[in-house]
GROMACS .gro file of C-alpha atoms in nm:
model
  479
    1MET     CA    1  11.717   7.365   9.929
    2PRO     CA    2  11.490   7.060   9.894
    3LEU     CA    3  11.560   6.809   9.620
    4LEU     CA    4  11.224   6.888   9.459
    5ASP     CA    5  11.205   7.264   9.449
    6PRO     CA    6  10.866   7.362   9.294
    7THR     CA    7  11.028   7.672   9.145
    8ILE     CA    8  11.267   7.459   8.935
    9TRP     CA    9  11.051   7.177   8.796
   10GLN     CA   10  11.210   7.144   8.454
   11ASP     CA   11  11.579   7.109   8.372
   12GLY     CA   12  11.612   7.245   8.022
   13PRO     CA   13  11.385   7.435   7.783
   14THR     CA   14  11.039   7.525   7.907
   15LEU     CA   15  10.768   7.281   7.806
   16ARG     CA   16  10.491   7.423   7.591
   17GLY     CA   17  10.187   7.212   7.671
   18GLY     CA   18  10.040   7.446   7.928
   19THR     CA   19  10.016   7.377   8.299
   20ALA     CA   20   9.827   7.140   8.526
   21PRO     CA   21   9.776   7.125   8.901
   22VAL     CA   22   9.941   6.858   9.111
   23VAL     CA   23   9.642   6.742   9.317
   24GLU     CA   24   9.637   6.558   9.649
   25PRO     CA   25   9.367   6.288   9.603
   26ALA     CA   26   9.289   6.272   9.974
   27THR     CA   27   9.191   6.637  10.003
   28GLY     CA   28   9.168   6.784   9.653
   29ARG     CA   29   9.432   7.041   9.750
   30ILE     CA   30   9.670   7.170   9.485
   31LEU     CA   31  10.027   7.087   9.587
   32ALA     CA   32  10.204   7.259   9.299
   33THR     CA   33  10.168   7.355   8.934
   34LEU     CA   34  10.322   7.139   8.667
   35ASP     CA   35  10.443   7.226   8.317
   36LEU     CA   36  10.307   6.985   8.056
   37ALA     CA   37  10.478   6.875   7.737
   38ALA     CA   38  10.347   6.950   7.390
   39VAL     CA   39  10.409   6.714   7.097
   40PRO     CA   40  10.692   6.934   6.951
   41ASP     CA   41  10.871   6.911   7.289
   42VAL     CA   42  10.909   6.537   7.237
   43ALA     CA   43  11.096   6.577   6.910
   44GLU     CA   44  11.323   6.846   7.052
   45ALA     CA   45  11.400   6.638   7.362
   46ALA     CA   46  11.476   6.340   7.140
   47VAL     CA   47  11.728   6.540   6.938
   48ARG     CA   48  11.906   6.654   7.256
   49ALA     CA   49  11.895   6.302   7.397
   50HIS     CA   50  12.035   6.152   7.077
   51ALA     CA   51  12.327   6.397   7.080
   52ALA     CA   52  12.406   6.347   7.449
   53GLN     CA   53  12.380   5.968   7.427
   54ARG     CA   54  12.690   5.930   7.208
   55ASP     CA   55  12.928   6.059   7.475
   56TRP     CA   56  12.746   5.874   7.751
   57ALA     CA   57  12.777   5.544   7.562
   58ALA     CA   58  13.148   5.613   7.519
   59ALA     CA   59  13.194   5.674   7.893
   60THR     CA   60  13.355   5.393   8.091
   61HIS     CA   61  13.135   5.149   8.274
   62THR     CA   62  13.282   5.273   8.601
   63GLU     CA   63  13.170   5.629   8.525
   64ARG     CA   64  12.816   5.521   8.449
   65ALA     CA   65  12.801   5.290   8.749
   66ALA     CA   66  12.919   5.568   8.982
   67VAL     CA   67  12.626   5.789   8.879
   68LEU     CA   68  12.379   5.508   8.944
   69ARG     CA   69  12.529   5.432   9.285
   70ARG     CA   70  12.513   5.797   9.386
   71ALA     CA   71  12.150   5.813   9.274
   72GLY     CA   72  12.073   5.512   9.492
   73ASP     CA   73  12.243   5.673   9.790
   74LEU     CA   74  12.035   5.989   9.750
   75PHE     CA   75  11.714   5.801   9.834
   76ALA     CA   76  11.824   5.768  10.196
   77ARG     CA   77  11.933   6.132  10.215
   78HIS     CA   78  11.603   6.260  10.077
   79ALA     CA   79  11.371   5.988  10.209
   80ASP     CA   80  11.144   6.219  10.410
   81GLU     CA   81  11.084   6.455  10.118
   82LEU     CA   82  11.027   6.178   9.864
   83ARG     CA   83  10.801   5.983  10.102
   84ASP     CA   84  10.589   6.293  10.155
   85TRP     CA   85  10.539   6.337   9.781
   86LEU     CA   86  10.445   5.972   9.733
   87VAL     CA   87  10.194   5.986  10.016
   88ARG     CA   88  10.032   6.311   9.911
   89GLU     CA   89  10.047   6.283   9.532
   90SER     CA   90   9.968   5.913   9.480
   91GLY     CA   91   9.763   5.836   9.794
   92SER     CA   92  10.019   5.591   9.930
   93ILE     CA   93  10.027   5.501  10.296
   94PRO     CA   94  10.376   5.566  10.442
   95GLY     CA   95  10.464   5.197  10.447
   96LYS     CA   96  10.392   5.164  10.078
   97ALA     CA   97  10.596   5.478  10.011
   98ASP     CA   98  10.889   5.334  10.207
   99PHE     CA   99  10.864   5.016   9.999
  100GLU     CA  100  10.885   5.225   9.684
  101LEU     CA  101  11.188   5.415   9.809
  102HIS     CA  102  11.367   5.093   9.901
  103VAL     CA  103  11.300   4.916   9.571
  104ALA     CA  104  11.379   5.226   9.364
  105ALA     CA  105  11.717   5.260   9.540
  106GLN     CA  106  11.784   4.890   9.477
  107GLU     CA  107  11.698   4.942   9.111
  108CYS     CA  108  11.979   5.198   9.096
  109TYR     CA  109  12.229   4.968   9.266
  110GLU     CA  110  12.136   4.672   9.045
  111ALA     CA  111  12.163   4.892   8.738
  112ALA     CA  112  12.509   5.008   8.850
  113ALA     CA  113  12.615   4.642   8.851
  114LEU     CA  114  12.475   4.595   8.499
  115ALA     CA  115  12.725   4.842   8.361
  116SER     CA  116  13.011   4.595   8.417
  117ARG     CA  117  12.834   4.271   8.324
  118PRO     CA  118  12.986   4.068   8.038
  119THR     CA  119  12.824   4.198   7.723
  120GLY     CA  120  12.902   3.937   7.458
  121GLN     CA  121  13.051   3.606   7.351
  122VAL     CA  122  13.340   3.487   7.138
  123LEU     CA  123  13.196   3.261   6.866
  124PRO     CA  124  13.357   2.977   6.671
  125SER     CA  125  13.399   3.046   6.301
  126GLU     CA  126  13.482   2.837   5.995
  127ALA     CA  127  13.690   3.125   5.861
  128PRO     CA  128  14.030   3.241   5.997
  129ARG     CA  129  13.889   3.533   6.188
  130LEU     CA  130  13.787   3.660   6.529
  131SER     CA  131  13.408   3.636   6.562
  132TYR     CA  132  13.219   3.775   6.857
  133THR     CA  133  12.894   3.932   6.972
  134ARG     CA  134  12.860   4.243   7.185
  135ARG     CA  135  12.565   4.418   7.339
  136VAL     CA  136  12.555   4.787   7.252
  137PRO     CA  137  12.321   5.061   7.378
  138ALA     CA  138  11.989   5.085   7.195
  139GLY     CA  139  12.028   5.465   7.180
  140VAL     CA  140  11.727   5.660   7.304
  141VAL     CA  141  11.477   5.471   7.520
  142GLY     CA  142  11.120   5.584   7.574
  143VAL     CA  143  10.971   5.504   7.915
  144ILE     CA  144  10.597   5.544   7.974
  145ALA     CA  145  10.508   5.492   8.339
  146PRO     CA  146  10.173   5.474   8.529
  147PHE     CA  147  10.032   5.645   8.837
  148ASN     CA  148   9.994   5.359   9.082
  149VAL     CA  149  10.353   5.281   9.186
  150PRO     CA  150  10.509   5.578   9.010
  151LEU     CA  151  10.862   5.578   9.146
  152ILE     CA  152  10.938   5.207   9.104
  153LEU     CA  153  10.762   5.163   8.773
  154ALA     CA  154  10.959   5.452   8.620
  155MET     CA  155  11.292   5.379   8.788
  156ARG     CA  156  11.298   5.009   8.695
  157SER     CA  157  11.338   5.112   8.329
  158VAL     CA  158  11.515   5.447   8.361
  159ALA     CA  159  11.798   5.320   8.581
  160PRO     CA  160  11.907   5.018   8.370
  161ALA     CA  161  11.859   5.209   8.044
  162LEU     CA  162  12.098   5.480   8.165
  163ALA     CA  163  12.346   5.235   8.314
  164LEU     CA  164  12.374   5.055   7.981
  165GLY     CA  165  12.461   5.374   7.793
  166ASN     CA  166  12.123   5.497   7.668
  167ALA     CA  167  11.945   5.831   7.696
  168VAL     CA  168  11.583   5.834   7.816
  169LEU     CA  169  11.260   6.017   7.738
  170LEU     CA  170  11.033   5.961   8.041
  171LYS     CA  171  10.659   6.019   8.009
  172PRO     CA  172  10.507   5.986   8.358
  173ASP     CA  173  10.136   5.987   8.425
  174ALA     CA  174  10.043   6.352   8.473
  175ARG     CA  175   9.863   6.262   8.799
  176THR     CA  176  10.194   6.152   8.956
  177ALA     CA  177  10.444   6.344   8.748
  178VAL     CA  178  10.642   6.463   9.051
  179SER     CA  179  10.705   6.133   9.228
  180GLY     CA  180  10.712   5.939   8.900
  181GLY     CA  181  10.909   6.183   8.688
  182LEU     CA  182  11.054   6.501   8.828
  183ALA     CA  183  11.185   6.322   9.136
  184LEU     CA  184  11.394   6.095   8.912
  185ALA     CA  185  11.529   6.390   8.713
  186ALA     CA  186  11.625   6.571   9.035
  187LEU     CA  187  11.793   6.262   9.180
  188PHE     CA  188  11.999   6.192   8.871
  189ALA     CA  189  12.097   6.557   8.832
  190ALA     CA  190  12.219   6.558   9.193
  191ALA     CA  191  12.401   6.232   9.126
  192GLY     CA  192  12.598   6.391   8.841
  193LEU     CA  193  12.420   6.255   8.535
  194PRO     CA  194  12.534   6.464   8.237
  195GLY     CA  195  12.277   6.699   8.090
  196GLY     CA  196  12.054   6.595   7.803
  197LEU     CA  197  12.033   6.226   7.896
  198LEU     CA  198  11.703   6.223   8.088
  199HIS     CA  199  11.401   6.424   7.974
  200VAL     CA  200  11.074   6.426   8.171
  201LEU     CA  201  10.771   6.488   7.950
  202PRO     CA  202  10.445   6.490   8.151
  203GLY     CA  203  10.128   6.481   7.948
  204ASP     CA  204   9.840   6.280   7.814
  205ALA     CA  205   9.821   5.994   7.565
  206ARG     CA  206   9.924   6.220   7.278
  207ILE     CA  207  10.264   6.269   7.442
  208GLY     CA  208  10.301   5.897   7.494
  209ALA     CA  209  10.217   5.836   7.129
  210ALA     CA  210  10.472   6.097   7.023
  211VAL     CA  211  10.740   5.921   7.229
  212VAL     CA  212  10.658   5.586   7.067
  213ALA     CA  213  10.655   5.734   6.716
  214GLU     CA  214  10.970   5.943   6.759
  215PRO     CA  215  11.236   5.819   6.510
  216HIS     CA  216  11.523   5.855   6.759
  217VAL     CA  217  11.345   5.625   7.007
  218ARG     CA  218  11.447   5.267   6.936
  219VAL     CA  219  11.305   5.093   7.245
  220VAL     CA  220  10.988   5.169   7.439
  221SER     CA  221  10.922   5.044   7.790
  222PHE     CA  222  10.553   5.074   7.872
  223THR     CA  223  10.372   4.992   8.196
  224GLY     CA  224   9.996   5.039   8.206
  225SER     CA  225   9.662   4.891   8.111
  226THR     CA  226   9.623   4.617   7.853
  227ALA     CA  227   9.407   4.840   7.633
  228SER     CA  228   9.671   5.112   7.628
  229GLY     CA  229   9.946   4.855   7.578
  230ARG     CA  230   9.776   4.727   7.264
  231ARG     CA  231   9.776   5.080   7.121
  232VAL     CA  232  10.144   5.123   7.209
  233ALA     CA  233  10.228   4.790   7.045
  234GLU     CA  234  10.038   4.879   6.728
  235LEU     CA  235  10.207   5.218   6.700
  236ALA     CA  236  10.550   5.074   6.779
  237GLY     CA  237  10.498   4.805   6.515
  238ARG     CA  238  10.427   5.066   6.248
  239HIS     CA  239  10.755   5.240   6.334
  240LEU     CA  240  10.955   4.917   6.384
  241THR     CA  241  11.027   5.021   6.741
  242ARG     CA  242  11.090   4.745   6.995
  243ALA     CA  243  10.827   4.759   7.269
  244HIS     CA  244  10.840   4.595   7.610
  245LEU     CA  245  10.495   4.585   7.764
  246GLU     CA  246  10.403   4.518   8.127
  247LEU     CA  247  10.025   4.531   8.138
  248GLY     CA  248   9.724   4.445   8.352
  249GLY     CA  249   9.640   4.139   8.552
  250ASN     CA  250   9.365   3.954   8.733
  251SER     CA  251   9.578   3.730   8.949
  252ALA     CA  252   9.455   3.425   9.136
  253LEU     CA  253   9.523   3.338   9.497
  254LEU     CA  254   9.467   2.964   9.552
  255VAL     CA  255   9.391   2.845   9.905
  256LEU     CA  256   9.430   2.468   9.910
  257ARG     CA  257   9.250   2.227  10.139
  258ASP     CA  258   9.547   2.190  10.374
  259ALA     CA  259   9.602   2.566  10.420
  260ASP     CA  260   9.584   2.745  10.753
  261VAL     CA  261   9.281   2.973  10.710
  262GLU     CA  262   9.405   3.258  10.926
  263ALA     CA  263   9.741   3.260  10.749
  264ALA     CA  264   9.564   3.252  10.413
  265VAL     CA  265   9.341   3.545  10.507
  266ALA     CA  266   9.646   3.746  10.612
  267GLN     CA  267   9.792   3.690  10.264
  268ALA     CA  268   9.460   3.764  10.098
  269SER     CA  269   9.401   4.092  10.280
  270PHE     CA  270   9.735   4.234  10.178
  271GLY     CA  271   9.715   4.091   9.827
  272SER     CA  272   9.378   4.256   9.753
  273PHE     CA  273   9.385   4.574   9.961
  274PHE     CA  274   9.747   4.694   9.942
  275HIS     CA  275   9.751   5.043   9.791
  276GLN     CA  276   9.372   5.027   9.755
  277GLY     CA  277   9.408   4.741   9.508
  278GLN     CA  278   9.572   4.972   9.255
  279VAL     CA  279   9.849   4.725   9.170
  280CYS     CA  280   9.870   4.511   8.857
  281MET     CA  281   9.962   4.207   9.069
  282THR     CA  282   9.666   4.246   9.307
  283ALA     CA  283   9.487   3.925   9.406
  284GLY     CA  284   9.174   3.971   9.198
  285ARG     CA  285   9.038   3.616   9.222
  286HIS     CA  286   9.033   3.424   9.551
  287LEU     CA  287   8.992   3.051   9.484
  288VAL     CA  288   8.930   2.864   9.810
  289HIS     CA  289   8.871   2.496   9.876
  290SER     CA  290   8.505   2.433   9.955
  291SER     CA  291   8.586   2.291  10.300
  292LEU     CA  292   8.745   2.625  10.400
  293TYR     CA  293   8.525   2.860  10.201
  294ASP     CA  294   8.272   2.976  10.462
  295GLU     CA  295   8.535   3.034  10.730
  296TYR     CA  296   8.762   3.211  10.481
  297VAL     CA  297   8.487   3.448  10.365
  298GLU     CA  298   8.387   3.527  10.722
  299ARG     CA  299   8.742   3.598  10.837
  300LEU     CA  300   8.835   3.799  10.528
  301ALA     CA  301   8.521   4.012  10.568
  302ALA     CA  302   8.603   4.072  10.935
  303ARG     CA  303   8.956   4.177  10.845
  304ALA     CA  304   8.825   4.408  10.573
  305GLU     CA  305   8.588   4.574  10.817
  306SER     CA  306   8.872   4.629  11.063
  307LEU     CA  307   9.095   4.819  10.821
  308ALA     CA  308   9.112   5.197  10.852
  309VAL     CA  309   9.059   5.405  10.538
  310GLY     CA  310   9.151   5.772  10.526
  311ASP     CA  311   9.406   6.044  10.454
  312PRO     CA  312   9.748   5.876  10.475
  313HIS     CA  313   9.926   6.208  10.523
  314ARG     CA  314   9.732   6.306  10.833
  315GLU     CA  315   9.604   5.977  10.979
  316ARG     CA  316   9.733   5.627  11.055
  317VAL     CA  317   9.541   5.422  10.801
  318HIS     CA  318   9.568   5.096  10.606
  319LEU     CA  319   9.417   5.232  10.282
  320GLY     CA  320   9.437   5.577  10.132
  321PRO     CA  321   9.228   5.728   9.850
  322LEU     CA  322   9.183   5.598   9.499
  323ILE     CA  323   9.368   5.811   9.249
  324ASP     CA  324   9.067   6.004   9.116
  325ALA     CA  325   8.689   6.008   9.076
  326ALA     CA  326   8.696   5.822   8.744
  327GLN     CA  327   8.876   5.530   8.902
  328ARG     CA  328   8.642   5.532   9.202
  329ASP     CA  329   8.337   5.529   8.977
  330ARG     CA  330   8.473   5.241   8.773
  331VAL     CA  331   8.541   5.033   9.085
  332HIS     CA  332   8.196   5.103   9.227
  333ALA     CA  333   8.025   5.025   8.898
  334LEU     CA  334   8.193   4.683   8.887
  335VAL     CA  335   8.087   4.611   9.245
  336GLU     CA  336   7.728   4.714   9.179
  337ALA     CA  337   7.710   4.517   8.855
  338SER     CA  338   7.842   4.212   9.040
  339THR     CA  339   7.579   4.226   9.314
  340GLU     CA  340   7.306   4.281   9.056
  341GLN     CA  341   7.418   3.957   8.891
  342GLY     CA  342   7.394   3.762   9.217
  343ALA     CA  343   7.723   3.812   9.402
  344LYS     CA  344   7.686   3.861   9.777
  345LEU     CA  345   7.834   4.179   9.925
  346VAL     CA  346   7.991   4.058  10.251
  347ALA     CA  347   8.194   4.367  10.339
  348GLY     CA  348   8.254   4.715  10.199
  349GLY     CA  349   8.102   4.830   9.875
  350THR     CA  350   8.074   5.189   9.995
  351HIS     CA  351   8.286   5.500   9.963
  352GLU     CA  352   8.320   5.856  10.087
  353ASP     CA  353   8.479   6.085   9.831
  354LEU     CA  354   8.776   5.886   9.696
  355PHE     CA  355   8.801   5.660  10.001
  356TYR     CA  356   8.665   5.319   9.904
  357ARG     CA  357   8.605   5.062  10.174
  358PRO     CA  358   8.784   4.724  10.130
  359THR     CA  359   8.522   4.501   9.976
  360VAL     CA  360   8.457   4.127   9.985
  361LEU     CA  361   8.225   3.957   9.738
  362ALA     CA  362   8.112   3.596   9.781
  363GLY     CA  363   7.923   3.364   9.550
  364VAL     CA  364   8.088   3.493   9.233
  365ALA     CA  365   8.084   3.313   8.899
  366ASP     CA  366   8.283   3.316   8.576
  367ASP     CA  367   8.088   3.613   8.440
  368THR     CA  368   8.070   3.819   8.762
  369PRO     CA  369   8.217   4.155   8.648
  370ALA     CA  370   8.442   4.209   8.952
  371TYR     CA  371   8.577   3.853   8.909
  372ALA     CA  372   8.612   3.846   8.532
  373GLU     CA  373   8.771   4.192   8.492
  374GLU     CA  374   9.070   4.371   8.642
  375VAL     CA  375   8.910   4.599   8.903
  376PHE     CA  376   9.214   4.804   9.010
  377GLY     CA  377   9.044   4.875   9.341
  378PRO     CA  378   9.017   4.717   9.688
  379VAL     CA  379   8.780   4.435   9.592
  380ALA     CA  380   8.824   4.065   9.679
  381PRO     CA  381   8.589   3.827   9.491
  382VAL     CA  382   8.590   3.480   9.656
  383ARG     CA  383   8.496   3.155   9.484
  384SER     CA  384   8.512   2.793   9.594
  385PHE     CA  385   8.649   2.481   9.427
  386THR     CA  386   8.632   2.113   9.514
  387THR     CA  387   8.919   1.942   9.331
  388GLU     CA  388   9.271   2.056   9.250
  389GLN     CA  389   9.198   1.999   8.882
  390GLU     CA  390   8.907   2.240   8.909
  391ALA     CA  391   9.126   2.493   9.091
  392VAL     CA  392   9.394   2.477   8.821
  393ALA     CA  393   9.135   2.523   8.545
  394MET     CA  394   8.982   2.823   8.723
  395ALA     CA  395   9.320   2.986   8.792
  396ALA     CA  396   9.435   2.935   8.433
  397ALA     CA  397   9.111   3.070   8.282
  398GLY     CA  398   9.097   3.422   8.147
  399PRO     CA  399   9.325   3.628   7.930
  400TYR     CA  400   9.578   3.742   8.192
  401GLY     CA  401   9.889   3.569   8.322
  402LEU     CA  402  10.078   3.796   8.556
  403SER     CA  403  10.107   3.662   8.912
  404LEU     CA  404   9.993   3.362   9.114
  405GLY     CA  405   9.983   3.289   9.486
  406ILE     CA  406   9.924   2.947   9.639
  407VAL     CA  407   9.869   2.893  10.011
  408THR     CA  408   9.921   2.533  10.121
  409GLY     CA  409  10.065   2.313  10.390
  410ASP     CA  410  10.262   2.127  10.121
  411PRO     CA  411  10.493   2.368   9.930
  412ALA     CA  412  10.605   2.093   9.693
  413ARG     CA  413  10.246   2.030   9.591
  414GLY     CA  414  10.201   2.403   9.542
  415LEU     CA  415  10.497   2.411   9.304
  416GLU     CA  416  10.354   2.118   9.110
  417LEU     CA  417  10.019   2.293   9.064
  418ALA     CA  418  10.190   2.617   8.964
  419GLU     CA  419  10.355   2.439   8.672
  420ARG     CA  420  10.008   2.393   8.521
  421ILE     CA  421   9.905   2.759   8.547
  422PRO     CA  422  10.065   3.003   8.296
  423THR     CA  423  10.184   3.313   8.484
  424GLY     CA  424  10.496   3.526   8.482
  425THR     CA  425  10.550   3.503   8.859
  426VAL     CA  426  10.455   3.245   9.120
  427HIS     CA  427  10.464   3.272   9.500
  428ILE     CA  428  10.405   2.970   9.721
  429ASN     CA  429  10.272   3.058  10.067
  430ASP     CA  430  10.268   3.424   9.978
  431GLN     CA  431  10.022   3.655   9.812
  432THR     CA  432  10.052   3.787   9.459
  433VAL     CA  433  10.209   4.131   9.515
  434ASN     CA  434  10.588   4.092   9.523
  435ASP     CA  435  10.871   4.286   9.363
  436GLU     CA  436  11.251   4.278   9.387
  437ALA     CA  437  11.503   4.462   9.173
  438VAL     CA  438  11.707   4.145   9.119
  439ALA     CA  439  11.415   3.943   8.981
  440PRO     CA  440  11.281   3.939   8.626
  441PHE     CA  441  10.924   4.065   8.606
  442GLY     CA  442  10.653   4.037   8.341
  443GLY     CA  443  10.346   3.843   8.239
  444PHE     CA  444  10.193   3.627   7.970
  445GLY     CA  445   9.890   3.679   7.749
  446ASP     CA  446   9.709   4.006   7.810
  447SER     CA  447   9.952   4.080   8.093
  448GLY     CA  448  10.232   4.168   7.855
  449THR     CA  449  10.523   4.042   7.650
  450GLY     CA  450  10.707   3.840   7.915
  451ALA     CA  451  10.975   3.903   8.174
  452ARG     CA  452  11.161   4.206   8.038
  453PHE     CA  453  11.238   4.400   8.355
  454GLY     CA  454  11.467   4.323   8.644
  455GLY     CA  455  11.811   4.169   8.691
  456GLU     CA  456  11.988   4.046   8.380
  457SER     CA  457  11.666   4.070   8.177
  458ASN     CA  458  11.748   4.440   8.150
  459LEU     CA  459  12.050   4.358   7.935
  460GLU     CA  460  11.821   4.226   7.664
  461ALA     CA  461  11.559   4.496   7.714
  462PHE     CA  462  11.782   4.800   7.669
  463THR     CA  463  12.061   4.692   7.434
  464GLU     CA  464  12.103   4.560   7.080
  465LEU     CA  465  12.313   4.256   6.996
  466ARG     CA  466  12.589   4.319   6.737
  467TRP     CA  467  12.796   4.053   6.555
  468THR     CA  468  13.152   4.154   6.467
  469THR     CA  469  13.432   3.974   6.282
  470SER     CA  470  13.793   4.070   6.227
  471ARG     CA  471  14.057   3.914   5.997
  472ARG     CA  472  14.432   3.964   5.986
  473THR     CA  473  14.420   4.032   5.610
  474PRO     CA  474  14.135   4.105   5.366
  475ALA     CA  475  13.926   3.799   5.287
  476PRO     CA  476  13.959   3.632   4.944
  477HIS     CA  477  13.639   3.593   4.742
  478PRO     CA  478  13.568   3.419   4.409
  479PHE     CA  479  13.457   3.740   4.232
   0.00000   0.00000   0.00000
């Protein structure tokens, strides 16, 4: 039997929000039918999760770690099946799907190691007592994950939350609820996770809001747009729920005067066109020294024209489809608005169905829509600068602060410039799209609330810090 048997989508009570088709963006075909959650399902799942979490928190760290390691091992055993779902459901090319499988497995292994990390400190005290801190599970964690990199962006919160003794309510995007939700539930069930600890609740924004507002949920991990993140933060604030937000970006790729143009273009192409630009870290602003600008634009446009766009399940392509018609129309509207305001369309700017050609725009300005806004599509706006001071000012401008790439012949100089540009991640002589399970990840400003995912950052994200004291005899007090 396959890991993801369409006849057994839901482990537990039947969801009551109706059904929805699982659609393949490349063809419009219906791959399966999905049960959706209703708002009352969230409360019921939270009650079951709260009850199951007590025993899970009391389990030894070796028991929890063993489940996470087995889950990581299952990625290799079921790689073909999971890859197929990622390709067909999310429009990933096979290479991007393999990257997701690798990182998601590493998330499990890193989470397994978290279970045995030191969890507190012994503190000095003026009184004759033992004084110490200890990290304890938060309880029930809500995870709201997006469509674009569904497996990684769900697993990076689900795995450490479980490893640290929590239960999880997972609300995947309904467009990728199999690869971003049900796949995780199936993997953990096969790995021996006790029942009641992981609940998958596909649905719309109402379900996400219900997860955030649920009294049993003490921590929310949200990945998505900045606009949606603001709503999550506001709702979480009203309920005094801790929210970790990883939001949008409009990341800059700086190409300094001493850069090798062909090497820079290779970075730029991947940084802007990987997964059709549907990545928060995508290189959305190309800032190129004026002495290299014309050659850079010409070579990037030639590379864009050479890339194959099509059905990643049936063809060998570099780019697959955008997730849906609404996203395609938004991308195209930004491109058209940019050319109407004077930007030069050097490559792309056309589409067939959901297949959008990789696009290069030259001559952009501060207010060019595709430069000023997060496009979330395969669009590379290119702009020139003359001095490094100008480049730093341009890269630091705008509300986002997620990722930064600098291409230069002098890595030390690149590091110096990076210190002046506020971003959560920096990559010298690499493009902006990078992810490793061992590394903390997050952004500044409109890109989120800082590095809260990855490595030891997960200890802070998914636990509470408790202070405890103990005396040999009851303490004396003056009254």
